[in-house]
Short mmCIF file of C-alpha atoms in Angstrom, two decimals:
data_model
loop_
_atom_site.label_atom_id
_atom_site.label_comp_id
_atom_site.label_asym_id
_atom_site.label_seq_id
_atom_site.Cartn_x
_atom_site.Cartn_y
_atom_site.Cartn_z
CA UNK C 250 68.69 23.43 175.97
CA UNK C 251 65.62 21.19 176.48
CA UNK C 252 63.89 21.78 179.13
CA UNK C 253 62.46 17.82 179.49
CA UNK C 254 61.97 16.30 182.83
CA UNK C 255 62.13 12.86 180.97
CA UNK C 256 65.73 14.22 179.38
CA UNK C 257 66.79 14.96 183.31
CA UNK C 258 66.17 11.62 184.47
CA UNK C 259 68.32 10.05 181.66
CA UNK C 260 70.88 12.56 182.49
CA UNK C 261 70.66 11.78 186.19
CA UNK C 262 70.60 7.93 185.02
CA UNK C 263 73.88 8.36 183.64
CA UNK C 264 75.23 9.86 186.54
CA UNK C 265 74.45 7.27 188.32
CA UNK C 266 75.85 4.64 185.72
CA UNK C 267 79.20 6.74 185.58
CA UNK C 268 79.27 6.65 189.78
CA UNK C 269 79.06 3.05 189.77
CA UNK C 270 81.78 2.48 187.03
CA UNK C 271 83.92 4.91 189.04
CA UNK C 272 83.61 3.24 192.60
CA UNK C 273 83.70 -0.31 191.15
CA UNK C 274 87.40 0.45 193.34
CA UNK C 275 86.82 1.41 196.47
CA UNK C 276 90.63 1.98 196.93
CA UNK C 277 90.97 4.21 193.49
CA UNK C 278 88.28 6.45 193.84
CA UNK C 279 88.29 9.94 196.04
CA UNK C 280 84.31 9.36 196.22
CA UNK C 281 85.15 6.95 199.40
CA UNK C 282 85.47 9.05 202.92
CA UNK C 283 88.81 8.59 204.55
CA UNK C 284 87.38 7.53 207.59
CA UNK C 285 86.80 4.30 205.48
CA UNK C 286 90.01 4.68 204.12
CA UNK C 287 91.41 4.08 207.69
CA UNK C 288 89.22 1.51 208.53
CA UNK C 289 91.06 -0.67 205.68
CA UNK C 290 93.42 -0.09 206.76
CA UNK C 291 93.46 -0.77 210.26
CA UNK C 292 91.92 -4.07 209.22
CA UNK C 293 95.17 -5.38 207.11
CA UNK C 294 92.93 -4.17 203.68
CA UNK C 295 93.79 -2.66 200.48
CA UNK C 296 96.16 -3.52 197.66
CA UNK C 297 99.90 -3.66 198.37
CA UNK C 298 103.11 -4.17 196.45
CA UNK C 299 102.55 -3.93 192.38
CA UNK C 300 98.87 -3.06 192.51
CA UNK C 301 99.49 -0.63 194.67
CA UNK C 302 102.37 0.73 192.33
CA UNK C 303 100.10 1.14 189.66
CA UNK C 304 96.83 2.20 191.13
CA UNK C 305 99.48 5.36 192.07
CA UNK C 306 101.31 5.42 189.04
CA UNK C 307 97.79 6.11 187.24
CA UNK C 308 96.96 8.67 189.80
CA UNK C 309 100.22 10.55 189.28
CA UNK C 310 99.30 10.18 185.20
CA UNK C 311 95.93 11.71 185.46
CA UNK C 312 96.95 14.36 187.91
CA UNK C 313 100.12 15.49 185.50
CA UNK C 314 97.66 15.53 182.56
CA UNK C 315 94.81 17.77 184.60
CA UNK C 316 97.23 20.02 186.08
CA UNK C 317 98.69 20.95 182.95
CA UNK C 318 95.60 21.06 181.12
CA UNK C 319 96.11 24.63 179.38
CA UNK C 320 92.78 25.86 179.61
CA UNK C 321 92.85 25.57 183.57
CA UNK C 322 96.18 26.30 183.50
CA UNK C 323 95.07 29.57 182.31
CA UNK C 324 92.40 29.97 184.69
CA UNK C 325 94.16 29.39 187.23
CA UNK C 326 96.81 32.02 186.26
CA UNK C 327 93.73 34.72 185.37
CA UNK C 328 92.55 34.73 189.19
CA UNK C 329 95.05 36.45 190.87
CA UNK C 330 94.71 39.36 188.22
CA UNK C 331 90.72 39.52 188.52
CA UNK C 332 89.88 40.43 191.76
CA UNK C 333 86.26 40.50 191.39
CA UNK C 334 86.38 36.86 190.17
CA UNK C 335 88.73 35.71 192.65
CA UNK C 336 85.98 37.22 195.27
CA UNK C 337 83.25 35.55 193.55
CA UNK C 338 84.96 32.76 193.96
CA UNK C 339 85.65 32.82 197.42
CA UNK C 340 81.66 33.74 198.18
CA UNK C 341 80.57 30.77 196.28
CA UNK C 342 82.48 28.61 198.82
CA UNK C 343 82.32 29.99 201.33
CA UNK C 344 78.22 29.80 200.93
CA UNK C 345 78.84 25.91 199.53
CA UNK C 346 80.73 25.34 202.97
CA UNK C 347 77.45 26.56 205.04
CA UNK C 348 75.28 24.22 203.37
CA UNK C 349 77.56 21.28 203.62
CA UNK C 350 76.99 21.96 207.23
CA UNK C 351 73.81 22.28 207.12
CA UNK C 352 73.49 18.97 205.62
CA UNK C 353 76.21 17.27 207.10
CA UNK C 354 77.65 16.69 203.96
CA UNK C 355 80.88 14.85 203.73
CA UNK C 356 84.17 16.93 203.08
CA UNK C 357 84.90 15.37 199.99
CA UNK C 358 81.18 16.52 198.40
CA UNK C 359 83.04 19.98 198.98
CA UNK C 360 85.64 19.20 197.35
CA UNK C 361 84.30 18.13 194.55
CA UNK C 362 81.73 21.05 194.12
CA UNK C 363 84.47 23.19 194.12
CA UNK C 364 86.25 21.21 191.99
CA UNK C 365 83.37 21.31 189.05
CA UNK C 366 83.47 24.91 189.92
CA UNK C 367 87.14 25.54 189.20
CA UNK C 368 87.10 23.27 186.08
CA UNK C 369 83.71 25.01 184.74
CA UNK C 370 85.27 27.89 184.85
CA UNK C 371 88.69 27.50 182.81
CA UNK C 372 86.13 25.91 179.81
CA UNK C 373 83.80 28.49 179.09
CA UNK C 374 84.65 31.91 177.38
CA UNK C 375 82.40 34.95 179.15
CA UNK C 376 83.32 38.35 179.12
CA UNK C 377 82.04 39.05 182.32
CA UNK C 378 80.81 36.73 185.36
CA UNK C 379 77.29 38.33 186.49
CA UNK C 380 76.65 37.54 190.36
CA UNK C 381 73.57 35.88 189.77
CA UNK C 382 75.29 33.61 187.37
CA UNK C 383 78.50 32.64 189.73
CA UNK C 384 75.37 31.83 192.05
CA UNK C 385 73.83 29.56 189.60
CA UNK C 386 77.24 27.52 188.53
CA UNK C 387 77.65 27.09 192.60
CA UNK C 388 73.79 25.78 193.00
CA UNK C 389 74.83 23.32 190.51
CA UNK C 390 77.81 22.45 191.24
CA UNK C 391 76.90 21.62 194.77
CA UNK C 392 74.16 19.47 193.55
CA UNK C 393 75.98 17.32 191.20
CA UNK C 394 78.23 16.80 194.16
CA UNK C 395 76.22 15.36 196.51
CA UNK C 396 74.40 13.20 194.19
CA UNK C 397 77.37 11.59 193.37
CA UNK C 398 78.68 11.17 197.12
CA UNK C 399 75.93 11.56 199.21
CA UNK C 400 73.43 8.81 199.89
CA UNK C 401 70.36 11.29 200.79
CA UNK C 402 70.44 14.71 199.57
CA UNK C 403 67.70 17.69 199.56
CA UNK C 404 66.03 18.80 196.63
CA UNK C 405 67.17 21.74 194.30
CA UNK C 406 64.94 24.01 196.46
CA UNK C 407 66.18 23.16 200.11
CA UNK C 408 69.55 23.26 198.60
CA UNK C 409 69.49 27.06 197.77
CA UNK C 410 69.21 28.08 201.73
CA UNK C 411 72.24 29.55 204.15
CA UNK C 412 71.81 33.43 202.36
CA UNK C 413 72.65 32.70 198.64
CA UNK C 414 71.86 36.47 197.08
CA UNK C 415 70.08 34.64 194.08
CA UNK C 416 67.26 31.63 194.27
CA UNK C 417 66.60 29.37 190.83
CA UNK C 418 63.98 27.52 190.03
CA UNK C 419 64.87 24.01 189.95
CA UNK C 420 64.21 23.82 186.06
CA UNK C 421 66.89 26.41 185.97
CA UNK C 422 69.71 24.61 188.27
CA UNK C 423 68.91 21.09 185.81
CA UNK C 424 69.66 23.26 182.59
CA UNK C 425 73.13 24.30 184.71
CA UNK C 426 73.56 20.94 185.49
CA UNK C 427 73.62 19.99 181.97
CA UNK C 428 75.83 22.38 181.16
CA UNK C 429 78.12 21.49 183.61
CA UNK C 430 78.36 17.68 182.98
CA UNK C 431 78.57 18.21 179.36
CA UNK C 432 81.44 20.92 179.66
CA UNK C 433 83.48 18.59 181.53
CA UNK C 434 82.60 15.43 179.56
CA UNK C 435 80.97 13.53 182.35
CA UNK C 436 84.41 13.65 183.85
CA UNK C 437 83.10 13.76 187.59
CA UNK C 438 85.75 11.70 189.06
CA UNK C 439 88.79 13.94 189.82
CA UNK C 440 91.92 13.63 191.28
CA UNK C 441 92.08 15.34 194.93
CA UNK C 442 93.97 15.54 197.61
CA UNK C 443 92.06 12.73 199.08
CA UNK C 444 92.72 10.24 196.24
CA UNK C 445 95.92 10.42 197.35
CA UNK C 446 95.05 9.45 200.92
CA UNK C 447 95.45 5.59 201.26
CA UNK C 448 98.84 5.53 199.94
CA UNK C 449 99.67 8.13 202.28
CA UNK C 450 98.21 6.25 205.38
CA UNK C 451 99.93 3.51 204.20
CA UNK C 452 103.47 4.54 204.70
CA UNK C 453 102.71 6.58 208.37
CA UNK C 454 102.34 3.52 210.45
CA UNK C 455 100.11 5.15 212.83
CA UNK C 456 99.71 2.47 215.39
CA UNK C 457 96.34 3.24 217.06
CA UNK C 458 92.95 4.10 215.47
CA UNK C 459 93.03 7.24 217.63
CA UNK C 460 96.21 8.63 215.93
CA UNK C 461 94.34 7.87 212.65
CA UNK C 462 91.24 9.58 213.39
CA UNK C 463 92.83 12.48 215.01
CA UNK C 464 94.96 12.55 211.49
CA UNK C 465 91.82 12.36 209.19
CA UNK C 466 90.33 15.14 211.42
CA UNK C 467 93.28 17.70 210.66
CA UNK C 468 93.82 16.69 207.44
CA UNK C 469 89.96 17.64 206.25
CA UNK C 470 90.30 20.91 208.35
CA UNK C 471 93.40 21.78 206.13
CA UNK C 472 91.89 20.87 203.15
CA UNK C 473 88.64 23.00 204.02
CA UNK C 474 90.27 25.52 205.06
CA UNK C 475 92.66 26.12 201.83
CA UNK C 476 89.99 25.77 199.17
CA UNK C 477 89.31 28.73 199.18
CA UNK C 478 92.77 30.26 198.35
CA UNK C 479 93.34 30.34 194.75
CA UNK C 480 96.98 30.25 195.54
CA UNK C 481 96.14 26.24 195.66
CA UNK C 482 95.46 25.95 192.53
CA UNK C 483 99.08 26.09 191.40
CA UNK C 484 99.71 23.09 193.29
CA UNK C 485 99.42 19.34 192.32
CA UNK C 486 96.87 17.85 194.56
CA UNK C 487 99.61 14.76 195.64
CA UNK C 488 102.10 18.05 196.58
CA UNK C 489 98.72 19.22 198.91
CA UNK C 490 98.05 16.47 200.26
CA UNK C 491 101.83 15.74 201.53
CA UNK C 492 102.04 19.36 203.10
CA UNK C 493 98.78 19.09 204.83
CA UNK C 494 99.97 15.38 205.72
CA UNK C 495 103.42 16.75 207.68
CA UNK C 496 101.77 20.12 208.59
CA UNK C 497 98.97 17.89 210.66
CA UNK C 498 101.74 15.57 211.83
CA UNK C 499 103.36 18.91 213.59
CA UNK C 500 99.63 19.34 215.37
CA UNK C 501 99.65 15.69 216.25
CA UNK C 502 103.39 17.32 217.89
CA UNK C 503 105.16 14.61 216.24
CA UNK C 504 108.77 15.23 216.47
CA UNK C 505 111.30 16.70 213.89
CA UNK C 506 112.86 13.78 212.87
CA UNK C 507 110.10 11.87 212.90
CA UNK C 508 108.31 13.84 210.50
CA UNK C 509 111.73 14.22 208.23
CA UNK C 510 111.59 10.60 207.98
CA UNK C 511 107.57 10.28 206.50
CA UNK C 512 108.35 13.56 204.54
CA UNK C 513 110.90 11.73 202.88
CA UNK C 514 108.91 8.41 202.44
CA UNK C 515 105.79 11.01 201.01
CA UNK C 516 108.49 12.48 198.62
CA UNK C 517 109.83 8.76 197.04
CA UNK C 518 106.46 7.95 197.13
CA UNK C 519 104.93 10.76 195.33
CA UNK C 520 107.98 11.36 192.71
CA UNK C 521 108.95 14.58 193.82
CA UNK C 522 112.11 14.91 192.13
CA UNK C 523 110.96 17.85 189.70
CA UNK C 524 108.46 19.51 192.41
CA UNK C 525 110.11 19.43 195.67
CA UNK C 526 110.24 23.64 195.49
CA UNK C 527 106.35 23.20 195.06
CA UNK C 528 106.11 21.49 197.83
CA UNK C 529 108.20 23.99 200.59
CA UNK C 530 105.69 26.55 198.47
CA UNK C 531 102.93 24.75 199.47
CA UNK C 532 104.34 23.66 202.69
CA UNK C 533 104.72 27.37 204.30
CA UNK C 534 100.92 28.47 202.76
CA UNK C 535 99.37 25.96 204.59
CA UNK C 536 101.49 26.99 207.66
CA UNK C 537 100.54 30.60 207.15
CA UNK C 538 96.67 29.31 207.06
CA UNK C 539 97.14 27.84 210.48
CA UNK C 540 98.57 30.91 211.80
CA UNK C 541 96.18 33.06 210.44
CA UNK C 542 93.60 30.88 212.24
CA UNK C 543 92.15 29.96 208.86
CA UNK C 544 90.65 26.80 209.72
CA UNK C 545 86.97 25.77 209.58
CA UNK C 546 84.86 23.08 211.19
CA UNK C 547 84.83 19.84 208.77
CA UNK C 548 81.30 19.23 208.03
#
């Protein structure tokens, strides 16, 4: 691949033409924090009634057409039966969360490095996954992240710090970077538990901006802290986010019934008429996260 700083900047240049296409709706994209999710909210915002129908409907579409995408479907089922992959995988978040510290990154720049990481993955064909090279697909996938969320973001060399076992030379991270993009067809916009989000606020009627913050709060924690878990991956990301939504209702000691009720509004809402086992699944592995303590500081 060429090795052109002229070519990088054009490929950079699209990425930022792509970005712009892609959060031309604030409500439809996952790129927008939650925090200003709630914000619309709290100020009467966002699309209701039929727009709001569809903007879901073509959620639910694109999710059902990723999630059974045979390729990751494949992945997906190949992790549990390759440890040493599965580990990989956890070390190259776990090392991805650190630096999203570091920076303050945003919880959804997280998600979406993982993401490209996951979806990297289930395209390419190689017998074996060397260390350095897991590494190298991490440094790049964090980097495309956060220079399609973030506003400021370091270079490729203050990006490689928190104890990665490899270092690249930024020439090296751009030719992974290229890789990446081009593997998943510029397709940088997925659906994640957070594009589901604003519909979900939508129907909780939470009636302070307290209760909402205190809800975004838990509901990135959960997300953070179940990444990691290839277990997850068998889930749609609408069935995640409605078990992390009534799992962090339960912190927020909401009672019973109360909860019942939004569970059931979540499950009309999400059409989960052919997934509501999925979602008790999902439902008790996010519950065994919380008792295991499993939960991390959001960025």
């Amino acid at each position: 691949m060429c090795d052109s700083p002229n070519l990088h900047c054009n490929e950079q240049h699209r990425i930022m033409e792509e970005q712009t296409k892609e959060q031309s709706d604030p409500e439809s994209s996952p790129f927008m924090h939650c925090q200003f999710m709630i914000q619309e909210k709290l100020a009467g915002g966002g699309g209701g009634g039929g727009e709001d129908e569809l903007e879901l409907q073509g959620l639910l579409s694109r999710e059902e057409r990723a999630h059974s995408e045979p390729l990751f479907c494949s992945y997906r089922d190949r992790l549990p039966e390759d440890p040493a992959l599965d580990q990989a995988r956890r070390e190259a978040i776990k090392w991805t969360h650190r630096v999203c510290r570091r920076y303050a990154f945003s919880c959804i720049t997280e998600v979406l490095s993982v993401d490209y990481f996951d979806r990297l993955h289930a395209n390419i064909q190689v017998a074996e996954m060397k260390p350095w090279m897991v590494q190298l697909v991490a440094t790049a996938c964090l980097s495309l992240a956060a220079k399609v969320n973030e506003i400021h973001f370091p270079t490729l060399s203050a990006l490689q710090v928190e104890g990665p076992n490899y270092v690249f030379e930024p020439k090296t991270v751009q030719r992974m970077e290229l890789l990446v993009l081009s593997t998943l067809e510029w397709r940088m916009n997925p659906i994640t538990p957070f594009s589901f989000l604003n519909h979900i606020i939508g129907r909780l009627h939470f009636r302070t901006s307290s209760q909402m913050d205190q809800f975004s709060t838990l509901f990135e924690l959960s997300l953070l802290s179940l990444i990691s878990d290839s277990r997850f991956l068998h889930h749609r990301p609408s069935v995640i986010a409605a078990a992390m939504t009534c799992r962090s209702m339960e912190k927020m000691r909401y009672e019973g019934s109360q909860i019942g009720c939004y569970r059931d509004a979540l499950r009309d809402t999400l059409k989960w008429s052919e997934a509501g086992g999925m979602f008790e699944e999902c439902y008790e592995l996010v519950g065994e996260l919380q008792c295991k303590g499993a939960y991390v500081n959001c960025p």
